Amino acid sequence: MFQKILIANRGEIACRVIETAQSKGVACVAVHSDVDARAKHVAMADEAVSLGGAAPAESYLRGDAIIEAALATGAEAIHPGYGFLSENPEFVDAVEAAGLVFIGPSSTAIRAMGLKDAAKALMVEAGVPVVPGYHGDNQDAAFLAEEAARIGYPVMIKAVAGGGGKGMRIVETASDFAEALASAQGEAMTGFGNADVLIEKFIQNPRHIEIQVFGDGTRAVHLFERDCSLQRRHQKVLEEAPAPGMTEEVREAMGQAAVRAAEAIGYKGAGTVEFIVDGSDGLRADRFWFMEMNTRLQVEHPVTEAITGVDLVEWQLRVASGEPIPMAQEDLTITGHSFEARLYAEDANNNFLPAIGRISHLKFSDGCRADSGVRAGDEISPFYDPMVAKLITHGATREIALAKMRRALGETELAGTVTNLGFLAKLAAHEGFSKGEVDTGLIARDYDQLIAAQGVTSLIVAQAGLFAVLPSLTPESGFSLWGALRQSFDLSLEEEVYPVAVEVHSPSHIAVQALGDTFEFGCAAGVWTCDGQPVHAHAAERRVITVFAGQSVAFQVVDPLDCQTDADAAGNSVAAPMPGVVKALFVKPGDVVKKGDRLAVLEAMKMEHALLAGMDSVVSEVPCSEGAQVNAGDVLILMEEGAE
């Protein structure tokens, strides 16, 4: 086993690797950007080295600086985590050339699976089934359109060097192909520096099932399957293991296909072979096809760890240090069921737009494993992926594990930024999903149901009113010459306004009226109660009161002097929803646009976001330029009504 390793990553995965490594007596070196100098992974490590900068290109993608840090600190090996340099074969070569060990597969294996088209050709040779499609070098738009017609619509356009849903488009009809192709190629060039795409048949009732494999460079084993079908914008949201409806026959067929894939490239370390599965008639051994292989540890690896009892990071360390695979295939078994929910700082009601801000309060449920790279007080940066945590539950059955997940989501307390916590709770409670009816289209089909406002009770509003006045109470509060002190104010939640009336009888006796109901709150030994029941937990910062009542409900205390005076109030401007770079502009002053037309593309938090016209109008001014760095709220385009 190594004595010291360097983790070439940040956030949740860096913390995850450090946890296992230190438990095995391995010292850990963290690297960090300037904005991550006080991050959780830095605090956990035995020592840390600054890479400078903020954006990934200035920090976590600086392979030469990372290798220098490893050599300077005496690290023997580098663990790449996932993302950043984890699947960069040139980095692997440089690590090994420096006399260090790369904790992962060889550069040859990464290159073999790095381009989807070449990987599929390799899989055909290895006897692994692949989806019908075109994976060749001809990238002429007219030729690709002909291939799409030959394959038959609907088709999927995929960036050959892609991942994470980038450079991917579903095309339903031939008339939409040209625009979708241009869009996918543009996003692929931005994200990967390679605009090439492949075309595949789009499976109508698809499930995304992947197999965890582990190799030693010669032989490989599989650690069964994970179902990752619940996705939004082609990115996973809630994963589970084993897959609902899986039979031993299909599991054996998929497992052996994944092992053949791994052994065909001499794979070493942890990897995942992803399959698209036709679930229209149950799971069948002749209806799964290879999609791609991720030559790294996956985000969702904890569900595999939960059902097998295996620590995959420990296996990575042991095999990379020269030990054999710790277990044989026949020794691996499945125990129970596990779920993982990805908690992100993102707005599910606004097309999952990433959010930034400071986490003012964070507490996870005791009933789950929470893998997180942030703490209360940390900032969600615009430079990196906005993941807050992964919540993992395990139970003897799927029903038990899912019930634990529902409870864990309900008990998670988070304030300070917008998150997808409420969305995850609705997804975990979805009737079809609860029955095991999963496919990749579920979220899109039931999106409106999953983002619908849950509504608040008068008691929750009253408690928010109570918490709003508590900080201002003094021992003398509540007494005046004429009786109890009274105060009225408004609380806002999304687009609703809730008038609240508070009557302070004493610092330990407060009455609150909300939505026509009056509640008497009392405090004894520091505990506030109403009708003998403790009030919900809460967090208060500035004028935001967050009540944790099985969901995080963030009320804004309305300032009566506030008024909206900016251009957005008139609806005649398009502003940046977050900090980012103006990747593309499609309009100029004088252009006539229709509602829904694409005006610009903003690149932020590793994703491209299209900005659309909200009405029929004429472009009056474009006060930005392509390539410009903008802040949240900056006006990018000014509009005038009057389009014909």
PDB file of C-alpha atoms in Angstrom, residues 106-277:
ATOM      1  CA  SER A 106      -3.588   2.850 -18.482  1.00  0.00           C
ATOM      2  CA  SER A 107      -3.545   5.628 -21.053  1.00  0.00           C
ATOM      3  CA  THR A 108      -4.014   2.942 -23.705  1.00  0.00           C
ATOM      4  CA  ALA A 109      -7.272   1.788 -22.113  1.00  0.00           C
ATOM      5  CA  ILE A 110      -8.516   5.366 -21.723  1.00  0.00           C
ATOM      6  CA  ARG A 111      -7.754   6.120 -25.363  1.00  0.00           C
ATOM      7  CA  ALA A 112      -9.522   2.944 -26.474  1.00  0.00           C
ATOM      8  CA  MET A 113     -12.745   4.049 -24.766  1.00  0.00           C
ATOM      9  CA  GLY A 114     -12.308   7.815 -25.078  1.00  0.00           C
ATOM     10  CA  LEU A 115     -14.015   8.183 -28.447  1.00  0.00           C
ATOM     11  CA  LYS A 116     -17.474   6.634 -28.602  1.00  0.00           C
ATOM     12  CA  ASP A 117     -17.230   5.643 -32.259  1.00  0.00           C
ATOM     13  CA  ALA A 118     -13.907   3.815 -31.893  1.00  0.00           C
ATOM     14  CA  ALA A 119     -15.069   2.227 -28.638  1.00  0.00           C
ATOM     15  CA  LYS A 120     -18.153   0.795 -30.322  1.00  0.00           C
ATOM     16  CA  ALA A 121     -16.068  -0.725 -33.107  1.00  0.00           C
ATOM     17  CA  LEU A 122     -13.830  -2.313 -30.471  1.00  0.00           C
ATOM     18  CA  MET A 123     -16.845  -3.687 -28.636  1.00  0.00           C
ATOM     19  CA  VAL A 124     -18.175  -5.306 -31.803  1.00  0.00           C
ATOM     20  CA  GLU A 125     -14.866  -7.158 -32.091  1.00  0.00           C
ATOM     21  CA  ALA A 126     -15.161  -8.240 -28.434  1.00  0.00           C
ATOM     22  CA  GLY A 127     -18.650  -9.631 -28.982  1.00  0.00           C
ATOM     23  CA  VAL A 128     -20.445  -6.883 -27.028  1.00  0.00           C
ATOM     24  CA  PRO A 129     -23.781  -5.770 -28.581  1.00  0.00           C
ATOM     25  CA  VAL A 130     -23.945  -2.135 -29.770  1.00  0.00           C
ATOM     26  CA  VAL A 131     -26.851   0.131 -30.804  1.00  0.00           C
ATOM     27  CA  PRO A 132     -27.463   0.458 -34.572  1.00  0.00           C
ATOM     28  CA  GLY A 133     -25.984   3.699 -35.868  1.00  0.00           C
ATOM     29  CA  TYR A 134     -23.227   5.510 -37.744  1.00  0.00           C
ATOM     30  CA  HIS A 135     -19.849   5.768 -35.973  1.00  0.00           C
ATOM     31  CA  GLY A 136     -17.606   6.714 -38.896  1.00  0.00           C
ATOM     32  CA  ASP A 137     -15.280   9.616 -39.684  1.00  0.00           C
ATOM     33  CA  ASN A 138     -17.404  11.369 -42.319  1.00  0.00           C
ATOM     34  CA  GLN A 139     -18.775  14.470 -40.592  1.00  0.00           C
ATOM     35  CA  ASP A 140     -20.381  16.116 -43.614  1.00  0.00           C
ATOM     36  CA  ALA A 141     -23.784  17.440 -42.540  1.00  0.00           C
ATOM     37  CA  ALA A 142     -25.609  16.149 -45.620  1.00  0.00           C
ATOM     38  CA  PHE A 143     -24.036  12.707 -45.242  1.00  0.00           C
ATOM     39  CA  LEU A 144     -24.974  12.540 -41.567  1.00  0.00           C
ATOM     40  CA  ALA A 145     -28.549  13.501 -42.455  1.00  0.00           C
ATOM     41  CA  GLU A 146     -28.650  10.589 -44.925  1.00  0.00           C
ATOM     42  CA  GLU A 147     -27.324   8.232 -42.245  1.00  0.00           C
ATOM     43  CA  ALA A 148     -29.986   9.426 -39.812  1.00  0.00           C
ATOM     44  CA  ALA A 149     -32.670   8.694 -42.394  1.00  0.00           C
ATOM     45  CA  ARG A 150     -31.172   5.237 -43.002  1.00  0.00           C
ATOM     46  CA  ILE A 151     -31.131   4.428 -39.280  1.00  0.00           C
ATOM     47  CA  GLY A 152     -34.688   5.705 -38.899  1.00  0.00           C
ATOM     48  CA  TYR A 153     -36.089   8.458 -36.678  1.00  0.00           C
ATOM     49  CA  PRO A 154     -35.993   9.178 -33.836  1.00  0.00           C
ATOM     50  CA  VAL A 155     -32.192   9.280 -33.628  1.00  0.00           C
ATOM     51  CA  MET A 156     -29.666  10.447 -31.066  1.00  0.00           C
ATOM     52  CA  ILE A 157     -26.756  12.745 -31.991  1.00  0.00           C
ATOM     53  CA  LYS A 158     -23.802  12.286 -29.610  1.00  0.00           C
ATOM     54  CA  ALA A 159     -20.425  13.969 -29.379  1.00  0.00           C
ATOM     55  CA  VAL A 160     -17.812  11.245 -29.877  1.00  0.00           C
ATOM     56  CA  ALA A 161     -15.678  12.769 -27.111  1.00  0.00           C
ATOM     57  CA  GLY A 162     -18.652  13.677 -24.955  1.00  0.00           C
ATOM     58  CA  GLY A 163     -20.067  12.955 -21.561  1.00  0.00           C
ATOM     59  CA  GLY A 164     -22.468  14.380 -18.986  1.00  0.00           C
ATOM     60  CA  GLY A 165     -25.146  15.073 -21.601  1.00  0.00           C
ATOM     61  CA  LYS A 166     -23.046  17.643 -23.463  1.00  0.00           C
ATOM     62  CA  GLY A 167     -23.081  17.494 -27.260  1.00  0.00           C
ATOM     63  CA  MET A 168     -26.145  15.257 -27.202  1.00  0.00           C
ATOM     64  CA  ARG A 169     -29.457  15.865 -28.976  1.00  0.00           C
ATOM     65  CA  ILE A 170     -32.561  13.752 -29.633  1.00  0.00           C
ATOM     66  CA  VAL A 171     -34.026  14.370 -33.095  1.00  0.00           C
ATOM     67  CA  GLU A 172     -37.599  13.313 -33.815  1.00  0.00           C
ATOM     68  CA  THR A 173     -37.924  14.310 -37.486  1.00  0.00           C
ATOM     69  CA  ALA A 174     -35.704  14.956 -40.494  1.00  0.00           C
ATOM     70  CA  SER A 175     -36.708  18.634 -40.558  1.00  0.00           C
ATOM     71  CA  ASP A 176     -35.112  19.170 -37.148  1.00  0.00           C
ATOM     72  CA  PHE A 177     -31.853  17.377 -37.907  1.00  0.00           C
ATOM     73  CA  ALA A 178     -29.727  20.223 -39.325  1.00  0.00           C
ATOM     74  CA  GLU A 179     -30.343  22.583 -36.415  1.00  0.00           C
ATOM     75  CA  ALA A 180     -29.829  19.850 -33.809  1.00  0.00           C
ATOM     76  CA  LEU A 181     -26.584  18.759 -35.498  1.00  0.00           C
ATOM     77  CA  ALA A 182     -25.164  22.293 -35.506  1.00  0.00           C
ATOM     78  CA  SER A 183     -26.109  22.765 -31.868  1.00  0.00           C
ATOM     79  CA  ALA A 184     -24.584  19.456 -30.768  1.00  0.00           C
ATOM     80  CA  GLN A 185     -21.375  20.102 -32.701  1.00  0.00           C
ATOM     81  CA  GLY A 186     -21.025  23.585 -31.231  1.00  0.00           C
ATOM     82  CA  GLU A 187     -21.482  22.335 -27.686  1.00  0.00           C
ATOM     83  CA  ALA A 188     -19.076  19.453 -28.325  1.00  0.00           C
ATOM     84  CA  MET A 189     -16.376  21.800 -29.588  1.00  0.00           C
ATOM     85  CA  THR A 190     -16.834  24.042 -26.547  1.00  0.00           C
ATOM     86  CA  GLY A 191     -16.790  21.201 -24.042  1.00  0.00           C
ATOM     87  CA  PHE A 192     -14.233  18.824 -25.529  1.00  0.00           C
ATOM     88  CA  GLY A 193     -12.393  20.593 -28.338  1.00  0.00           C
ATOM     89  CA  ASN A 194     -13.773  18.015 -30.789  1.00  0.00           C
ATOM     90  CA  ALA A 195     -16.912  18.678 -32.835  1.00  0.00           C
ATOM     91  CA  ASP A 196     -17.252  15.146 -34.268  1.00  0.00           C
ATOM     92  CA  VAL A 197     -20.494  13.297 -33.572  1.00  0.00           C
ATOM     93  CA  LEU A 198     -22.021   9.885 -34.100  1.00  0.00           C
ATOM     94  CA  ILE A 199     -25.635   9.016 -34.895  1.00  0.00           C
ATOM     95  CA  GLU A 200     -27.556   6.257 -33.134  1.00  0.00           C
ATOM     96  CA  LYS A 201     -31.026   4.830 -33.110  1.00  0.00           C
ATOM     97  CA  PHE A 202     -32.957   6.327 -30.200  1.00  0.00           C
ATOM     98  CA  ILE A 203     -34.566   3.610 -28.092  1.00  0.00           C
ATOM     99  CA  GLN A 204     -38.207   4.549 -27.453  1.00  0.00           C
ATOM    100  CA  ASN A 205     -38.607   3.075 -23.971  1.00  0.00           C
ATOM    101  CA  PRO A 206     -35.024   3.188 -22.773  1.00  0.00           C
ATOM    102  CA  ARG A 207     -33.478   2.304 -19.461  1.00  0.00           C
ATOM    103  CA  HIS A 208     -29.920   3.200 -18.528  1.00  0.00           C
ATOM    104  CA  ILE A 209     -28.322   0.256 -16.744  1.00  0.00           C
ATOM    105  CA  GLU A 210     -24.601   0.127 -16.106  1.00  0.00           C
ATOM    106  CA  ILE A 211     -22.236  -2.541 -14.828  1.00  0.00           C
ATOM    107  CA  GLN A 212     -19.461  -1.805 -12.333  1.00  0.00           C
ATOM    108  CA  VAL A 213     -16.277  -3.577 -13.389  1.00  0.00           C
ATOM    109  CA  PHE A 214     -12.876  -3.858 -11.765  1.00  0.00           C
ATOM    110  CA  GLY A 215      -9.724  -5.129 -13.438  1.00  0.00           C
ATOM    111  CA  ASP A 216      -6.070  -5.760 -12.669  1.00  0.00           C
ATOM    112  CA  GLY A 217      -4.820  -5.272 -16.232  1.00  0.00           C
ATOM    113  CA  THR A 218      -5.378  -8.888 -17.225  1.00  0.00           C
ATOM    114  CA  ARG A 219      -8.592 -10.186 -15.744  1.00  0.00           C
ATOM    115  CA  ALA A 220     -11.719  -8.404 -14.556  1.00  0.00           C
ATOM    116  CA  VAL A 221     -14.761  -8.994 -12.374  1.00  0.00           C
ATOM    117  CA  HIS A 222     -18.103  -7.219 -12.265  1.00  0.00           C
ATOM    118  CA  LEU A 223     -19.856  -5.948  -9.156  1.00  0.00           C
ATOM    119  CA  PHE A 224     -23.357  -6.175 -10.625  1.00  0.00           C
ATOM    120  CA  GLU A 225     -25.549  -3.434 -12.008  1.00  0.00           C
ATOM    121  CA  ARG A 226     -26.873   0.035 -11.230  1.00  0.00           C
ATOM    122  CA  ASP A 227     -30.020   1.532 -12.728  1.00  0.00           C
ATOM    123  CA  CYS A 228     -29.449   5.182 -13.636  1.00  0.00           C
ATOM    124  CA  SER A 229     -32.572   5.753 -15.717  1.00  0.00           C
ATOM    125  CA  LEU A 230     -33.868   8.764 -13.776  1.00  0.00           C
ATOM    126  CA  GLN A 231     -32.161  11.573 -15.662  1.00  0.00           C
ATOM    127  CA  ARG A 232     -32.744  15.189 -16.561  1.00  0.00           C
ATOM    128  CA  ARG A 233     -30.959  16.719 -19.559  1.00  0.00           C
ATOM    129  CA  HIS A 234     -29.140  13.360 -19.896  1.00  0.00           C
ATOM    130  CA  GLN A 235     -27.628  13.730 -16.423  1.00  0.00           C
ATOM    131  CA  LYS A 236     -28.337  11.267 -13.639  1.00  0.00           C
ATOM    132  CA  VAL A 237     -30.493  12.338 -10.698  1.00  0.00           C
ATOM    133  CA  LEU A 238     -31.384   9.287  -8.640  1.00  0.00           C
ATOM    134  CA  GLU A 239     -29.630   5.924  -8.995  1.00  0.00           C
ATOM    135  CA  GLU A 240     -30.217   2.522  -7.483  1.00  0.00           C
ATOM    136  CA  ALA A 241     -28.782  -0.967  -7.243  1.00  0.00           C
ATOM    137  CA  PRO A 242     -29.763  -3.573  -8.155  1.00  0.00           C
ATOM    138  CA  ALA A 243     -31.964  -2.636 -11.138  1.00  0.00           C
ATOM    139  CA  PRO A 244     -35.738  -3.122 -10.722  1.00  0.00           C
ATOM    140  CA  GLY A 245     -36.997  -6.154 -12.618  1.00  0.00           C
ATOM    141  CA  MET A 246     -33.522  -7.580 -13.186  1.00  0.00           C
ATOM    142  CA  THR A 247     -33.354 -11.350 -13.645  1.00  0.00           C
ATOM    143  CA  GLU A 248     -30.362 -13.594 -13.030  1.00  0.00           C
ATOM    144  CA  GLU A 249     -30.243 -14.459 -16.731  1.00  0.00           C
ATOM    145  CA  VAL A 250     -30.024 -10.829 -17.855  1.00  0.00           C
ATOM    146  CA  ARG A 251     -27.636  -9.906 -15.026  1.00  0.00           C
ATOM    147  CA  GLU A 252     -25.288 -12.703 -16.056  1.00  0.00           C
ATOM    148  CA  ALA A 253     -25.442 -11.682 -19.726  1.00  0.00           C
ATOM    149  CA  MET A 254     -24.791  -8.009 -19.012  1.00  0.00           C
ATOM    150  CA  GLY A 255     -22.105  -8.771 -16.450  1.00  0.00           C
ATOM    151  CA  GLN A 256     -20.193 -11.046 -18.778  1.00  0.00           C
ATOM    152  CA  ALA A 257     -20.482  -8.533 -21.642  1.00  0.00           C
ATOM    153  CA  ALA A 258     -19.015  -5.846 -19.370  1.00  0.00           C
ATOM    154  CA  VAL A 259     -16.179  -8.136 -18.293  1.00  0.00           C
ATOM    155  CA  ARG A 260     -15.394  -8.900 -21.959  1.00  0.00           C
ATOM    156  CA  ALA A 261     -15.314  -5.162 -22.632  1.00  0.00           C
ATOM    157  CA  ALA A 262     -12.899  -4.541 -19.758  1.00  0.00           C
ATOM    158  CA  GLU A 263     -10.612  -7.460 -20.569  1.00  0.00           C
ATOM    159  CA  ALA A 264     -10.527  -6.505 -24.265  1.00  0.00           C
ATOM    160  CA  ILE A 265      -8.588  -3.345 -23.361  1.00  0.00           C
ATOM    161  CA  GLY A 266      -6.532  -4.750 -20.465  1.00  0.00           C
ATOM    162  CA  TYR A 267      -8.439  -2.637 -17.986  1.00  0.00           C
ATOM    163  CA  LYS A 268      -6.969  -1.859 -14.552  1.00  0.00           C
ATOM    164  CA  GLY A 269      -8.922  -0.298 -11.695  1.00  0.00           C
ATOM    165  CA  ALA A 270     -12.563   0.751 -11.350  1.00  0.00           C
ATOM    166  CA  GLY A 271     -14.645   1.349 -14.460  1.00  0.00           C
ATOM    167  CA  THR A 272     -18.238   1.345 -15.600  1.00  0.00           C
ATOM    168  CA  VAL A 273     -19.710  -0.146 -18.754  1.00  0.00           C
ATOM    169  CA  GLU A 274     -22.944   1.646 -19.620  1.00  0.00           C
ATOM    170  CA  PHE A 275     -25.747  -0.035 -21.531  1.00  0.00           C
ATOM    171  CA  ILE A 276     -28.955   1.273 -23.059  1.00  0.00           C
ATOM    172  CA  VAL A 277     -31.731  -1.246 -22.445  1.00  0.00           C
TER     173      VAL A 277
END
